[in-house]
Short mmCIF file of C-alpha atoms and ligand atoms in Angstrom, two decimals:
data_model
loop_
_atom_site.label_atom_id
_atom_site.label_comp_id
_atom_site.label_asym_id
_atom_site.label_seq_id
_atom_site.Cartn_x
_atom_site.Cartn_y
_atom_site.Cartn_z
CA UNK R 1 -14.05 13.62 -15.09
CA UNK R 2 -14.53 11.01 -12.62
CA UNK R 3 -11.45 9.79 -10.51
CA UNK R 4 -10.44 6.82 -10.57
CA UNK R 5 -8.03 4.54 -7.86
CA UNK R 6 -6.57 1.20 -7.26
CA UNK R 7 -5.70 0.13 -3.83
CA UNK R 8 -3.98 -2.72 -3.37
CA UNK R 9 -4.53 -4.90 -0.42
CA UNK R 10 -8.01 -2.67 -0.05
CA UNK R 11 -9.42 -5.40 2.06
CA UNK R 12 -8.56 -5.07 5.00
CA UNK R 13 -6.51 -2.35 7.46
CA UNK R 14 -4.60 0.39 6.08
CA UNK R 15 -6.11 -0.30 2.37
CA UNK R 16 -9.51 -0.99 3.52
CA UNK R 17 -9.80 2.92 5.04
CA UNK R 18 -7.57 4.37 2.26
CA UNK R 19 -10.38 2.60 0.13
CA UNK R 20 -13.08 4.00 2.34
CA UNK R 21 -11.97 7.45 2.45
CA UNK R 22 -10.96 7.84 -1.23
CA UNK R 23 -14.74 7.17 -2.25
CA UNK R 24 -15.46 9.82 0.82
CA UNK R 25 -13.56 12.30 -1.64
CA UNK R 26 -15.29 10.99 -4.97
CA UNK R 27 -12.68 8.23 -6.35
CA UNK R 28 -14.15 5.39 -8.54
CA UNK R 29 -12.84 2.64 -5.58
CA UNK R 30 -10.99 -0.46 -7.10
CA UNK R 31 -10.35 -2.72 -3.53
CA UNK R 32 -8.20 -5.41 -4.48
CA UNK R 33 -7.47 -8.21 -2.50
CA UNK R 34 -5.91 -11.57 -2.62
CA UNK R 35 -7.91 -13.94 -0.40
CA UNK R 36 -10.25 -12.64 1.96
CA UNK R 37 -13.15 -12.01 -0.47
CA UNK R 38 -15.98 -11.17 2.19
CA UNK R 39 -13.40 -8.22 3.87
CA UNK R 40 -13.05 -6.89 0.31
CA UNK R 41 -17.00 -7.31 -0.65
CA UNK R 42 -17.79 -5.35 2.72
CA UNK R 43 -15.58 -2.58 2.23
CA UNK R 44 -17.49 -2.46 -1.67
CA UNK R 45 -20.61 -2.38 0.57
CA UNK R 46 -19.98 0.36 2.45
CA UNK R 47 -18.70 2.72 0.10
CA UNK R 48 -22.17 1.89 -2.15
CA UNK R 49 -24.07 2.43 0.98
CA UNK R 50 -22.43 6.08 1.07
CA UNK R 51 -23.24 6.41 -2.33
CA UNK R 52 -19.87 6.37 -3.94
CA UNK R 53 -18.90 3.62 -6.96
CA UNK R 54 -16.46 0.47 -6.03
CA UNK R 55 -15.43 -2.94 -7.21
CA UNK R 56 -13.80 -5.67 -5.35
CA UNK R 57 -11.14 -7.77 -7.54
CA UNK R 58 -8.97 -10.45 -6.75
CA UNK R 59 -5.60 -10.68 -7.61
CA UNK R 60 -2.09 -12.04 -6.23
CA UNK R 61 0.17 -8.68 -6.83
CA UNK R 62 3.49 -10.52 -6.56
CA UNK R 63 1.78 -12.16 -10.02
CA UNK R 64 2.43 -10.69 -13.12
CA UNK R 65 -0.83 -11.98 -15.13
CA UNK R 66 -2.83 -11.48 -12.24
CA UNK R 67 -1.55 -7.46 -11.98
CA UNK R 68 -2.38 -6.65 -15.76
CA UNK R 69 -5.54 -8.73 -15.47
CA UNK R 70 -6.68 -6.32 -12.29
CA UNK R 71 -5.82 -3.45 -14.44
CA UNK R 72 -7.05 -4.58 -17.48
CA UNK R 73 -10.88 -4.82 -15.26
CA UNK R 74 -10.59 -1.30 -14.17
CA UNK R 75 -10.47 0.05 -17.28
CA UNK R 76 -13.30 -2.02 -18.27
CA UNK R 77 -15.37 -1.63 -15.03
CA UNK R 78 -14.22 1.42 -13.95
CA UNK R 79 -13.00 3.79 -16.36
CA UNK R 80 -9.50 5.69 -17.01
CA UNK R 81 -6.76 5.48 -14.18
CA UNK R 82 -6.09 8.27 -12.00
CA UNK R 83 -4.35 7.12 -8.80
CA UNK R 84 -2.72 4.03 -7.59
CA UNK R 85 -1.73 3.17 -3.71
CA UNK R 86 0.28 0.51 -3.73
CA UNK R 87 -0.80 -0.70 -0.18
CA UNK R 88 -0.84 -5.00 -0.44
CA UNK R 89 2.35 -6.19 1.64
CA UNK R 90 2.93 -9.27 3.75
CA UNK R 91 5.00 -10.07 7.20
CA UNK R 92 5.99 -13.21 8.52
CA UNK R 93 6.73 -15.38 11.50
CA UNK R 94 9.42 -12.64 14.12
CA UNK R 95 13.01 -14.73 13.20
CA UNK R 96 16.48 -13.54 13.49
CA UNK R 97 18.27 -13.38 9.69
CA UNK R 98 20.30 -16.81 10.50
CA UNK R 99 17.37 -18.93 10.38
CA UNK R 100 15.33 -17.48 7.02
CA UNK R 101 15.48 -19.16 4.00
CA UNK R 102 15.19 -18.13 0.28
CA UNK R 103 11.50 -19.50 0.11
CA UNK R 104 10.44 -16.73 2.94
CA UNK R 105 12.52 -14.04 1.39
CA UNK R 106 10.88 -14.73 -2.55
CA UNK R 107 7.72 -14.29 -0.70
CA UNK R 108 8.50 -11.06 0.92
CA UNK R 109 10.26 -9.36 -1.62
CA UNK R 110 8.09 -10.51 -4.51
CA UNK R 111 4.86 -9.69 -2.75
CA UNK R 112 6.30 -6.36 -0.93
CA UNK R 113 8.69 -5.17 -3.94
CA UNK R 114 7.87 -6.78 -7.41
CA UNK R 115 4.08 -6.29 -6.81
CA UNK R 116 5.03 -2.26 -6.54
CA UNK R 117 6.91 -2.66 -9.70
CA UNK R 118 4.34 -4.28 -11.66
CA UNK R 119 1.13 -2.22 -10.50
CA UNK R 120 3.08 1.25 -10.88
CA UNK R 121 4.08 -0.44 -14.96
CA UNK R 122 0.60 -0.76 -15.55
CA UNK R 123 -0.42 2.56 -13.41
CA UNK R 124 2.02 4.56 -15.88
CA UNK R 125 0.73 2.83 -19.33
CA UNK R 126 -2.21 4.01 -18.20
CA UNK R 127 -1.78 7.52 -16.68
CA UNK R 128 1.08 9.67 -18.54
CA UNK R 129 0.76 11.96 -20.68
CA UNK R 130 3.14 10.53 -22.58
CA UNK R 131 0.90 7.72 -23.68
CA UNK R 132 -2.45 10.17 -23.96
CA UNK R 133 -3.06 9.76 -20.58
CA UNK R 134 -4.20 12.42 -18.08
CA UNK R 135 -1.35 12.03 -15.32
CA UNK R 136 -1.84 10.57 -11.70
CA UNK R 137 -0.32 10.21 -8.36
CA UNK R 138 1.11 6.84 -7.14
CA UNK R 139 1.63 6.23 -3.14
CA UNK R 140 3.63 3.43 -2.34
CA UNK R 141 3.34 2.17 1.65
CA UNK R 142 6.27 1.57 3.09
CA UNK R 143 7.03 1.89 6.52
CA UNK R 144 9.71 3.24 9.29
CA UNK R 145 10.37 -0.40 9.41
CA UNK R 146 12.70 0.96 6.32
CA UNK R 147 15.11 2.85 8.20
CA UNK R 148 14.75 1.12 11.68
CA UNK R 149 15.71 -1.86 10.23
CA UNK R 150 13.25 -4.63 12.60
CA UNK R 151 16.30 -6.53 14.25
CA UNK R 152 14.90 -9.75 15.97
CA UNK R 153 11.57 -9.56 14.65
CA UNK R 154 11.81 -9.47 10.34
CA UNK R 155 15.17 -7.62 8.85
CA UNK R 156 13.65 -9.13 5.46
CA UNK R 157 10.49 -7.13 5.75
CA UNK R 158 12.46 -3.96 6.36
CA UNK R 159 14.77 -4.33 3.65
CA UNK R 160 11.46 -5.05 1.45
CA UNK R 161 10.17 -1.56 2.67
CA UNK R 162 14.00 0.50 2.10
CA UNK R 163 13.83 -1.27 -1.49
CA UNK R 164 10.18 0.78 -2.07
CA UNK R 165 11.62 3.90 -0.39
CA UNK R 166 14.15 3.68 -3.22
CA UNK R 167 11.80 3.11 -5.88
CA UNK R 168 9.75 6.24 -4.72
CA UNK R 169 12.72 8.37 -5.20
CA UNK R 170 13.54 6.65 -9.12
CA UNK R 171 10.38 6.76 -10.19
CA UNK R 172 9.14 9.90 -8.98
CA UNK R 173 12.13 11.50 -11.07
CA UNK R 174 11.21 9.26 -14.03
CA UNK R 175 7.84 10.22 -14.30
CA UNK R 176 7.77 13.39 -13.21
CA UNK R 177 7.52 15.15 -16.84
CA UNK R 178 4.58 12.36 -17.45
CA UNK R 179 2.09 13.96 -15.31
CA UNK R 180 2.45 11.40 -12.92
CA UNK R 181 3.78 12.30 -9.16
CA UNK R 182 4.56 9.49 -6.71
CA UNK R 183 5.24 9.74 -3.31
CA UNK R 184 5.14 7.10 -0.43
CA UNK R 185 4.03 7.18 3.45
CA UNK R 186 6.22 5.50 5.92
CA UNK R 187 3.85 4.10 8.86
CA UNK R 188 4.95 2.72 12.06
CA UNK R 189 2.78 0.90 14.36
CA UNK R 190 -0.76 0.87 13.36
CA UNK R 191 -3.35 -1.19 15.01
CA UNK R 192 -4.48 -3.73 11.59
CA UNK R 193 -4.18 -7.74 11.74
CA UNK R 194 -0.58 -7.38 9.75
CA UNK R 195 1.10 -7.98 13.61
CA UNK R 196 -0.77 -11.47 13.92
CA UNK R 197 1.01 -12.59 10.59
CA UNK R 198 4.55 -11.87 12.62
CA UNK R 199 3.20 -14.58 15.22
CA UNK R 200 2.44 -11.23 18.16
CA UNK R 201 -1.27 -10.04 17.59
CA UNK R 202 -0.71 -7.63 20.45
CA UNK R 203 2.38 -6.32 19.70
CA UNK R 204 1.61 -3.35 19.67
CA UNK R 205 0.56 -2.97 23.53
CA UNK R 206 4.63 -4.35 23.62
CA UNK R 207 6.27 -1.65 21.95
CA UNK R 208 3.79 1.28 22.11
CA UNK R 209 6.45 2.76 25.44
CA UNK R 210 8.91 3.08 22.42
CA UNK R 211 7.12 5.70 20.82
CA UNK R 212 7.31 9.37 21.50
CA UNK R 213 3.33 9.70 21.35
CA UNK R 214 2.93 6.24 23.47
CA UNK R 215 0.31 4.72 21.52
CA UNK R 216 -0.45 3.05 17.97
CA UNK R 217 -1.48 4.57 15.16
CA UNK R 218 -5.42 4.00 13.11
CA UNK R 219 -5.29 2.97 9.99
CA UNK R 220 -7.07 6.11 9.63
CA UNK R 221 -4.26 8.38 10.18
CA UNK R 222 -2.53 6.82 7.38
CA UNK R 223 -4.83 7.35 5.35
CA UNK R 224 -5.75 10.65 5.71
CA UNK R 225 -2.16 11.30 4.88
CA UNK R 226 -2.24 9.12 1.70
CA UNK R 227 -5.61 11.00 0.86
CA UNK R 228 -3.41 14.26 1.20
CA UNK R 229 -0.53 13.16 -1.13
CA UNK R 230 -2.85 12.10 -3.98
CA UNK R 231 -4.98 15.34 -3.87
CA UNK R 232 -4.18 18.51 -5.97
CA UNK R 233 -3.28 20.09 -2.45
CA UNK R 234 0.08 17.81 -2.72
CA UNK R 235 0.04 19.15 -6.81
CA UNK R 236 4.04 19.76 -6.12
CA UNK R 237 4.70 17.55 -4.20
CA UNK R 238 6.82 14.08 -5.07
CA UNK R 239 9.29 11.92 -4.72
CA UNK R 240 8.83 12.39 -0.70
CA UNK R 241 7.82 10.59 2.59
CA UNK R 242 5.44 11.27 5.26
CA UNK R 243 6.13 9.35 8.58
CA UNK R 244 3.28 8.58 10.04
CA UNK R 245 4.59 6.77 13.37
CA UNK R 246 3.95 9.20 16.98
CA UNK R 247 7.65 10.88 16.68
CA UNK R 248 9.00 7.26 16.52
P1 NAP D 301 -3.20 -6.17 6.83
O1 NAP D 301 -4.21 -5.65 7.79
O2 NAP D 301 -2.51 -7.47 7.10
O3 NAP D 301 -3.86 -6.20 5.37
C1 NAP D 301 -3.10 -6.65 4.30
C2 NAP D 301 -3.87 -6.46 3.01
O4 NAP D 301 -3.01 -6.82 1.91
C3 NAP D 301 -5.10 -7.32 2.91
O5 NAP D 301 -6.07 -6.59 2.19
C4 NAP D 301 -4.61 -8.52 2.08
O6 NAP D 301 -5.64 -9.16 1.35
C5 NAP D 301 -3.67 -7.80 1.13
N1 NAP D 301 -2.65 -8.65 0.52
C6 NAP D 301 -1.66 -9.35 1.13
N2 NAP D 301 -0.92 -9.99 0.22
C7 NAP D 301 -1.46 -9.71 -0.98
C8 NAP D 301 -1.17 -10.10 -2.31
N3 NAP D 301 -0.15 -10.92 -2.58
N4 NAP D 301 -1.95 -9.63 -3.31
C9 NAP D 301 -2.97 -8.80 -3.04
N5 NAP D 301 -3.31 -8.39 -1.80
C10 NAP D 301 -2.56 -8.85 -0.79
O7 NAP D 301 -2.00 -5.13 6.62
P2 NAP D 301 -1.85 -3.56 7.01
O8 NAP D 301 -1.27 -3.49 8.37
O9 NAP D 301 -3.07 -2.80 6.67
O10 NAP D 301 -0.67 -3.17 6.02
C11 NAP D 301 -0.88 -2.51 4.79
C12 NAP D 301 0.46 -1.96 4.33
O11 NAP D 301 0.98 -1.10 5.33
C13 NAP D 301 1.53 -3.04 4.12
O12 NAP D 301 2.32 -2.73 2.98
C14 NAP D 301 2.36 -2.95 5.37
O13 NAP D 301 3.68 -3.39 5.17
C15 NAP D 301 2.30 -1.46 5.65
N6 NAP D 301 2.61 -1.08 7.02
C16 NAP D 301 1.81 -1.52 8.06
C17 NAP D 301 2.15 -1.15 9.35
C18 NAP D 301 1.34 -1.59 10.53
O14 NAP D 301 1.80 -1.41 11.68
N7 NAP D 301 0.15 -2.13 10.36
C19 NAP D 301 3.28 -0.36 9.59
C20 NAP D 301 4.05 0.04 8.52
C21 NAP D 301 3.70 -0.32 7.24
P3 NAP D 301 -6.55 -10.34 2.02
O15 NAP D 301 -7.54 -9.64 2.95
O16 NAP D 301 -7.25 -10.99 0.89
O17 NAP D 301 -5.62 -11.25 2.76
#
């Protein structure tokens, strides 16, 4: 039987080769995004140019209605669930903690945290066994941001991150017996357009001397790595992290 994935935040960056590489291995390729509908339609476009089956939705994943509505189209348009990387998550403006206020830290934690919540809820109605499903694997993408913490540049997006670490380690215990493993990869700095959102486009040419291997990371290298933890060749393997950040 045909696999079949969500990746949110498939657009563009991490998510948009994740996407790419998942129909490489034979997934049924849901790329959701939340705005930038010709990214989204192009990554569809190239995974039906290499032959492989994809559909572009849009949905806000720190939404409720909008996450069971993008589920509720895969099953129509796709088929039964198999895998889910939860991928979608935001950064803002570089600001010390004293000057962020609750309107900035709703938006990170609802779009980086709640949206994991919600998509893994309607991953698991869907995929365990428990409900007749077949089992699955969940990735969630955090990052070293987690236990580095981001001083001077966005504490709030780091906390967002330890928050998924922890649900990685719950969950994968709650759902273990379900068929369903989840595990999460913990990036550091990879060359996408997320660093423009934190006001420093280049920041990366910045803080690449901090890092053992002295360069960024592809989007690539992720996710070859998030490829590897939803295969059967990760088949006992969850509740863990892969760092995937030069040494750093
Ligand atoms: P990116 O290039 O900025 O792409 C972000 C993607 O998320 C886009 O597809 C965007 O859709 C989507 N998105 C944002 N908010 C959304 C929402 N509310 N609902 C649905 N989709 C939403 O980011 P990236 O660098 O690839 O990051 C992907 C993940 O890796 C994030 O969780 C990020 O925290 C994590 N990470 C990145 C790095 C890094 O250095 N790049 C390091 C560690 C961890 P649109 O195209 O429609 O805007």
């Amino acid at each position: 039987m045909e696999n079949v994935i969500v990746v949110t935040g498939g657009s563009r960056g991490i998510g948009a080769a994740t996407a790419r590489l998942a129909a490489k291995r034979g997934y049924a390729v849901c790329v959701n995004y939340r705005q930038r509908e010709a990214a989204a339609q192009q990554v569809v476009a190239d995974i039906q140019a290499m032959g492989g089956r994809a559909i572009a939705i849009a949905a806000n994943v720190a939404s409720e209605p909008d996450v069971v509505a993008l589920f509720q189209q895969v099953d129509e348009q796709l088929g039964p669930l198999t895998a889910l990387v939860n991928n979608a998550g935001i950064l803002e403006q570089q600001m010390r903690v004293e000057m962020m206020d609750a309107d900035r830290l709703n938006r990170i934690f609802t779009t980086n945290i709640t949206s994991c919540f919600l998509c893994a809820r309607e991953a698991i109605k869907r995929m365990s066994t428990a409900n007749g499903g077949r089992g699955g694997a969940i990735v969630n993408v955090s990052s070293v941001a987690a236990r580095l913490g981001s001083p001077g540049e966005y504490v709030d997006y780091a906390a967002s991150k330890g928050a998924i670490d922890t649900l990685t380690l719950g969950l994968a215990k709650e759902v273990a017996d379900h068929g369903i493993r989840v595990n999460a990869v913990r990036p550091g700095f990879i060359d996408t357009e997320i660093h423009a959102s934190g006001g420093e486009p280049n920041r990366i040419d910045r803080v690449k001397s901090t890092v053992p291997m002295q360069r960024g990371g592809a989007a690539e290298e992720v996710a070859n790595a998030i490829l590897w933890l939803l295969s059967h060749e990760a088949s006992y393997t969850t509740g863990a992290f892969i760092d995937i950040a030069g040494g750093k």
